[in-house]
C-alpha positions as CSV (number, residue, x, y, z in Angstrom):
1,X,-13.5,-25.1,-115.1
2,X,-12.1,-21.8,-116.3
3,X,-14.0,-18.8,-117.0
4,X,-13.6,-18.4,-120.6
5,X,-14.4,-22.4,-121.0
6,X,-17.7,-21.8,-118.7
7,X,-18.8,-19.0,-121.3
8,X,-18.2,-20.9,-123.8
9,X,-20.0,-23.5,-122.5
10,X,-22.8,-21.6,-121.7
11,X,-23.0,-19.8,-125.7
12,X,-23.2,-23.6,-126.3
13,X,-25.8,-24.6,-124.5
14,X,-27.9,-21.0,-125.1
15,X,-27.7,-22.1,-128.9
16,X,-29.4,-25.2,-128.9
17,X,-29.5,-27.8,-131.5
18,X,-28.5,-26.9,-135.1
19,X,-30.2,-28.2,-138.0
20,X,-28.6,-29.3,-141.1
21,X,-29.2,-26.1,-143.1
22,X,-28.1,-23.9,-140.1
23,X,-25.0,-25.5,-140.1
24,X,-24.4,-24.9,-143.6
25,X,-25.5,-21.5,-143.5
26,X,-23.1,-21.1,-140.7
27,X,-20.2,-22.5,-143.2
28,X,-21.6,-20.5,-145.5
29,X,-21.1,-17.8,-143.4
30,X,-17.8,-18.6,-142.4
31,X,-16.6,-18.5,-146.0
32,X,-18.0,-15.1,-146.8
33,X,-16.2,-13.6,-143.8
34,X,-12.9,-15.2,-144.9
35,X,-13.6,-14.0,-148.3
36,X,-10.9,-15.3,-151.1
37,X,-8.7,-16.6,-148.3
38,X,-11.6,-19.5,-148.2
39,X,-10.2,-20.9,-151.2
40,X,-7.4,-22.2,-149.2
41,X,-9.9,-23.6,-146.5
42,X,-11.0,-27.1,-147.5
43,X,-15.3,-28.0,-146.3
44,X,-13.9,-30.5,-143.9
45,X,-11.9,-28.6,-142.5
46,X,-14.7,-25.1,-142.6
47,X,-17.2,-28.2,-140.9
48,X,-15.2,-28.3,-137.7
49,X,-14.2,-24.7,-137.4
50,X,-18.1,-23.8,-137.3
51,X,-18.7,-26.5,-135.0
52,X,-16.6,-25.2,-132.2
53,X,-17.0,-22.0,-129.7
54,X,-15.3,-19.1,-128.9
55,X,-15.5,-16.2,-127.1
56,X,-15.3,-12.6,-128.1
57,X,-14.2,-10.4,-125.6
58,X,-14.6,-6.8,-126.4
59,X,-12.5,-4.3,-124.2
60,X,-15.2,-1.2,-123.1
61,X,-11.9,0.0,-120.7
62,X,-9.3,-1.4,-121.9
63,X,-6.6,-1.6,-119.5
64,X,-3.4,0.5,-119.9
65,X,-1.2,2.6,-117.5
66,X,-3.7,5.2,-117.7
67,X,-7.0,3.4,-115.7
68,X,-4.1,1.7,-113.4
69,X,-3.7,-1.6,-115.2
70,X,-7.5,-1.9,-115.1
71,X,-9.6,-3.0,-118.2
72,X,-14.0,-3.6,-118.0
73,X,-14.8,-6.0,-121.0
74,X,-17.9,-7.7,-122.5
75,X,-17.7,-11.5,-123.5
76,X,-20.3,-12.0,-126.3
77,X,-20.3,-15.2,-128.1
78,X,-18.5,-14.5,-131.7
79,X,-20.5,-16.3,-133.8
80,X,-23.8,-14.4,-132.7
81,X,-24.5,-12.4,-136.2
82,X,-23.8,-15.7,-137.7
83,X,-26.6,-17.5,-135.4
84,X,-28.9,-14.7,-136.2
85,X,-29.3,-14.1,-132.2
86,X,-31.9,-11.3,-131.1
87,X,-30.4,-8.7,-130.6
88,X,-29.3,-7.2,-126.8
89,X,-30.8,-3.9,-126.3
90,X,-29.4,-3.5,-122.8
91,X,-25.7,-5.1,-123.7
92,X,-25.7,-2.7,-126.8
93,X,-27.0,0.4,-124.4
94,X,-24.1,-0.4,-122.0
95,X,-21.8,-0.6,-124.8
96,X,-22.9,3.0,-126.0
97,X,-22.8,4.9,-122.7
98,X,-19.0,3.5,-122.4
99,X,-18.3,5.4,-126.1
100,X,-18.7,1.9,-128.7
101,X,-21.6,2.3,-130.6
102,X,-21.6,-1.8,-131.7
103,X,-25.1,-3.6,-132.1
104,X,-24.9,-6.3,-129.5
105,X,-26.4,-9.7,-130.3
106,X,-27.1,-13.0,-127.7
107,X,-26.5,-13.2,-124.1
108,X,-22.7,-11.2,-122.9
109,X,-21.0,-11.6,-119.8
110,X,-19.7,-8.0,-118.0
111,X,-16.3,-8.5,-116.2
112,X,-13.4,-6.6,-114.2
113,X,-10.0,-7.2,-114.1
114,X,-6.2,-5.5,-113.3
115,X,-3.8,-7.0,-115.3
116,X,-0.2,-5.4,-115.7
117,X,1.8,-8.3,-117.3
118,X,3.1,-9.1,-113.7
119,X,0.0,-9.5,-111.7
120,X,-3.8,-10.5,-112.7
121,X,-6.3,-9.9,-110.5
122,X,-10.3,-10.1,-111.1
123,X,-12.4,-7.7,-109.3
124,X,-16.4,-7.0,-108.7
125,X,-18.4,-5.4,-111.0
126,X,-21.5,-5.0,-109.7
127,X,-25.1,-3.5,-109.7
128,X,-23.8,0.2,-109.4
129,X,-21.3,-0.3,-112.5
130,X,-24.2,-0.5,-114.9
131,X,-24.8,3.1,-114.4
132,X,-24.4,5.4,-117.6
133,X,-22.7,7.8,-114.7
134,X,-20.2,4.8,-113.4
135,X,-16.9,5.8,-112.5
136,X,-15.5,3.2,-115.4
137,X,-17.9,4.8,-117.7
138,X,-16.3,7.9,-117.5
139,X,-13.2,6.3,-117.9
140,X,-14.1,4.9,-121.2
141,X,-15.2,7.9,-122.6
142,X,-12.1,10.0,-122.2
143,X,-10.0,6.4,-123.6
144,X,-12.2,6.7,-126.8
145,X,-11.5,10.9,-127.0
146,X,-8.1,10.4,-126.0
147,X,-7.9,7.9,-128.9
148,X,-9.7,9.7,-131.2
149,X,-7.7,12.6,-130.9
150,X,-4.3,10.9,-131.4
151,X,-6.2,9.3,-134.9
152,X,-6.7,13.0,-135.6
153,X,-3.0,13.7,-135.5
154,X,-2.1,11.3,-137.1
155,X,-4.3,11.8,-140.3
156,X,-3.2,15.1,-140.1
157,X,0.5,14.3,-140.2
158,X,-0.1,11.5,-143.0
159,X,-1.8,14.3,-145.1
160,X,1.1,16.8,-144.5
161,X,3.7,14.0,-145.7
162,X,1.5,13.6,-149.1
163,X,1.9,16.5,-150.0
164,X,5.1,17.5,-152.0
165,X,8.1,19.1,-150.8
166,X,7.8,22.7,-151.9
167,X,11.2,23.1,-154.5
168,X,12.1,19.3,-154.3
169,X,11.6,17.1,-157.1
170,X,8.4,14.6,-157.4
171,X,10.8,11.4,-156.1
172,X,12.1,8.6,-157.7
173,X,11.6,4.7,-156.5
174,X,14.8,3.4,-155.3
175,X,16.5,0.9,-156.6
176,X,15.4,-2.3,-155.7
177,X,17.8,-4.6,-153.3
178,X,19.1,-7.9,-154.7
179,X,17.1,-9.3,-151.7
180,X,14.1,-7.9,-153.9
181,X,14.8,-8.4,-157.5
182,X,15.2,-12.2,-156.3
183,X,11.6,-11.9,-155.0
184,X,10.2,-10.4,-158.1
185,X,12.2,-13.5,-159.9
186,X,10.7,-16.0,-157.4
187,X,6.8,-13.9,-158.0
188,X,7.6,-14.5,-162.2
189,X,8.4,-18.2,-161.8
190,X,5.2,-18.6,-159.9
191,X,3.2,-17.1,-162.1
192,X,4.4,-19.5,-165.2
193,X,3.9,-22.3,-162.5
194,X,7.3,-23.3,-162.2
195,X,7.5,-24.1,-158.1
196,X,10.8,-25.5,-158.4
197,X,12.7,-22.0,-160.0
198,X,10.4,-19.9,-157.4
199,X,11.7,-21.9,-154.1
200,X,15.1,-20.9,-155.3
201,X,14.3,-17.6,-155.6
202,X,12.5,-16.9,-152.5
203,X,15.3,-18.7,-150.7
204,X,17.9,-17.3,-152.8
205,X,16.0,-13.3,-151.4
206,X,16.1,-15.6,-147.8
207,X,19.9,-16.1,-147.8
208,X,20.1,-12.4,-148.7
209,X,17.5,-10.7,-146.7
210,X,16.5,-13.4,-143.7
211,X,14.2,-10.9,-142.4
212,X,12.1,-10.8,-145.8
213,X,8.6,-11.2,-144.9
214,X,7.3,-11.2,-148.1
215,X,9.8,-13.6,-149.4
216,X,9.2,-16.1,-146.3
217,X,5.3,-16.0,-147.0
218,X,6.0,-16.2,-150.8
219,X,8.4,-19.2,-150.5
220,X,5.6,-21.0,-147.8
221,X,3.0,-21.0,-150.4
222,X,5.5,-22.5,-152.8
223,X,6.3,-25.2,-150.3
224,X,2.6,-26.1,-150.3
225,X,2.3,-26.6,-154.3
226,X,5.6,-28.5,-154.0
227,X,3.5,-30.8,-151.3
228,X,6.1,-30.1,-148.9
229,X,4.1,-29.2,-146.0
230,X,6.4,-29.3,-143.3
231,X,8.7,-26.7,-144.7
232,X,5.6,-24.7,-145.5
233,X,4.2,-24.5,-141.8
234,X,8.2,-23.9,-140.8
235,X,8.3,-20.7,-143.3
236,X,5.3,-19.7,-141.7
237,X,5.7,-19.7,-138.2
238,X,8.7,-17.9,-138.7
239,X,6.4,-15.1,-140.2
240,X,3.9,-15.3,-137.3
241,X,6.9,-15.0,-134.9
242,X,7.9,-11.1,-135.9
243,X,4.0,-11.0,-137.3
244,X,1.2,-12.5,-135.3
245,X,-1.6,-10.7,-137.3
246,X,-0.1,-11.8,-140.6
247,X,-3.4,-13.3,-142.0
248,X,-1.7,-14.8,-145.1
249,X,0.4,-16.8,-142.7
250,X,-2.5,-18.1,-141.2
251,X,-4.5,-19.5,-143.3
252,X,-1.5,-21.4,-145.3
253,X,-0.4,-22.7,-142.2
254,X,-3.3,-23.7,-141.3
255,X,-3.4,-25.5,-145.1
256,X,-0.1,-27.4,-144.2
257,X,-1.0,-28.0,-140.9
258,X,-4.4,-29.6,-142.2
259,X,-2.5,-31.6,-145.0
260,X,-0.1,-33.1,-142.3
261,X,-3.4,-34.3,-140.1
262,X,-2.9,-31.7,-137.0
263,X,-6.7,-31.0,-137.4
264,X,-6.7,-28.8,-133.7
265,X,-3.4,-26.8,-135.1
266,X,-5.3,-25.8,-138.3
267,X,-8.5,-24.7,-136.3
268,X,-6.4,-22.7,-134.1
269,X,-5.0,-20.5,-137.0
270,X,-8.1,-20.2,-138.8
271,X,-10.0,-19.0,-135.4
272,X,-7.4,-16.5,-135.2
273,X,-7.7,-15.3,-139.0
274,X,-11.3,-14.9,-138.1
275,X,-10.8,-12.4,-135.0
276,X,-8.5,-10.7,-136.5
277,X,-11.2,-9.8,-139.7
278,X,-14.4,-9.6,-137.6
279,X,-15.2,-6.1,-140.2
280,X,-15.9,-8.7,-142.6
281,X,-18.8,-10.7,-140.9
């Protein structure tokens, strides 16, 4: 058995039985975190997803070129807020001393590992580690100032291009591409309802601009009012292939995929729309 199946095993078993009205408070939940991109989420469908368990690993070192390849990371069981665990006072002190002022809920799991894209490598982590004075705690605390001071710069340098250029005029909006004024069309067509003139559209933009994110996304959704779900998972993978964080994506492949009876496909994008918006749990 893996590692990451043994944790998950273990979050299982630590949970114990749900009742009827936990479970649906943990749908419930589900849908709130999703927000409107539940809409597109049938109940069958939100039923399995809260039914299975992941894992949520949260990186305290996160390994880069800097610590040698080496990362320290926390596994917590992601749907702990939702289960209304007790909170972890020693998890949540260990996560502080490292620099990540997080409430931790439910059991975690501490582990060490080198990992450079070539070689993996799990090493101890052991008594002495859980020292606020811990060589890896030290670590972590200059990653997070390191970090922080590269946010710095870069909200300073976003502030510096807001402001306007002394004797140049206020700007004008460029022109929009034929690539883009086919978009708008295909947007317009929507709008009124009319799937059939917005596919052209979109794949009229496509033909122009293949690269067209927006268009691709657009013209997916239009695939799924057309009932043409196939096509619509297609247009979306395509998305996910330059955009792997592209929640709209997601969630309407995850629609097509449900449609077409690929149940495990479906709760694979829909766990990943979920990590990628914990903020909203």
């Amino acid at each position: 058995m893996s590692f990451i199946n043994a944790l998950k095993r273990h979050f299982k078993q630590a949970e114990g039985h749900k009742s009827e009205a936990q479970q649906q408070a943990v749908q419930a939940a589900f849908k709130a975190q999703m927000g409107d991109k539940a809409a597109g989420v049938n109940d069958d469908l939100l039923k399995m997803l809260s039914g299975t368990q992941m894992v949520e690993p949260i990186a305290l070192l996160a390994n880069s070129p800097e610590t040698g390849f080496v990362g320290v990371y926390m596994y917590c069981d992601d749907q702990a807020s939702i289960k209304q665990l007790p909170h972890n006072p020693r998890a949540t002190a260990i996560a502080a001393a490292a620099g990540m002022h997080i409430q931790v809920n439910g059991d975690v799991f501490l582990g060490r590992y080198m990992d450079n894209e070539e070689d993996f490598q799990r090493m101890d982590f052991t008594m002495a580690d859980l020292s606020s004075s811990a060589p890896w705690v030290v670590e972590a605390q200059q990653q997070i100032a390191r970090r922080s001071g590269r946010s710095s710069d870069a909200q300073a340098l976003l502030q510096r291009l807001q402001q306007p250029t002394a004797g140049g005029s206020s700007g004008s909006k460029a022109a929009a591409s034929p690539a883009d004024a086919a978009k708008a069309r295909g947007n317009d067509a929507f709008a009124k309802g009319d799937w059939q003139a917005a596919l052209e559209q979109f794949t009229a933009a496509l033909k122009m601009q293949p690269a067209n994110v927006a268009a691709r996304n657009n013209r997916a959704l239009t695939y799924l009012k057309l009932k043409k779900f196939n096509e619509a998972a297609a247009d979306c993978s395509s998305v996910l292939q330059v955009d792997s964080s592209n929640v709209k994506a997601l969630l309407r492949r995850a629609a097509a995929y449900q449609e077409l009876g690929q149940q495990q496909q479906a709760l694979e994008d829909l766990r990943q729309v979920l990590q990628l918006q914990p903020q909203n749990a």
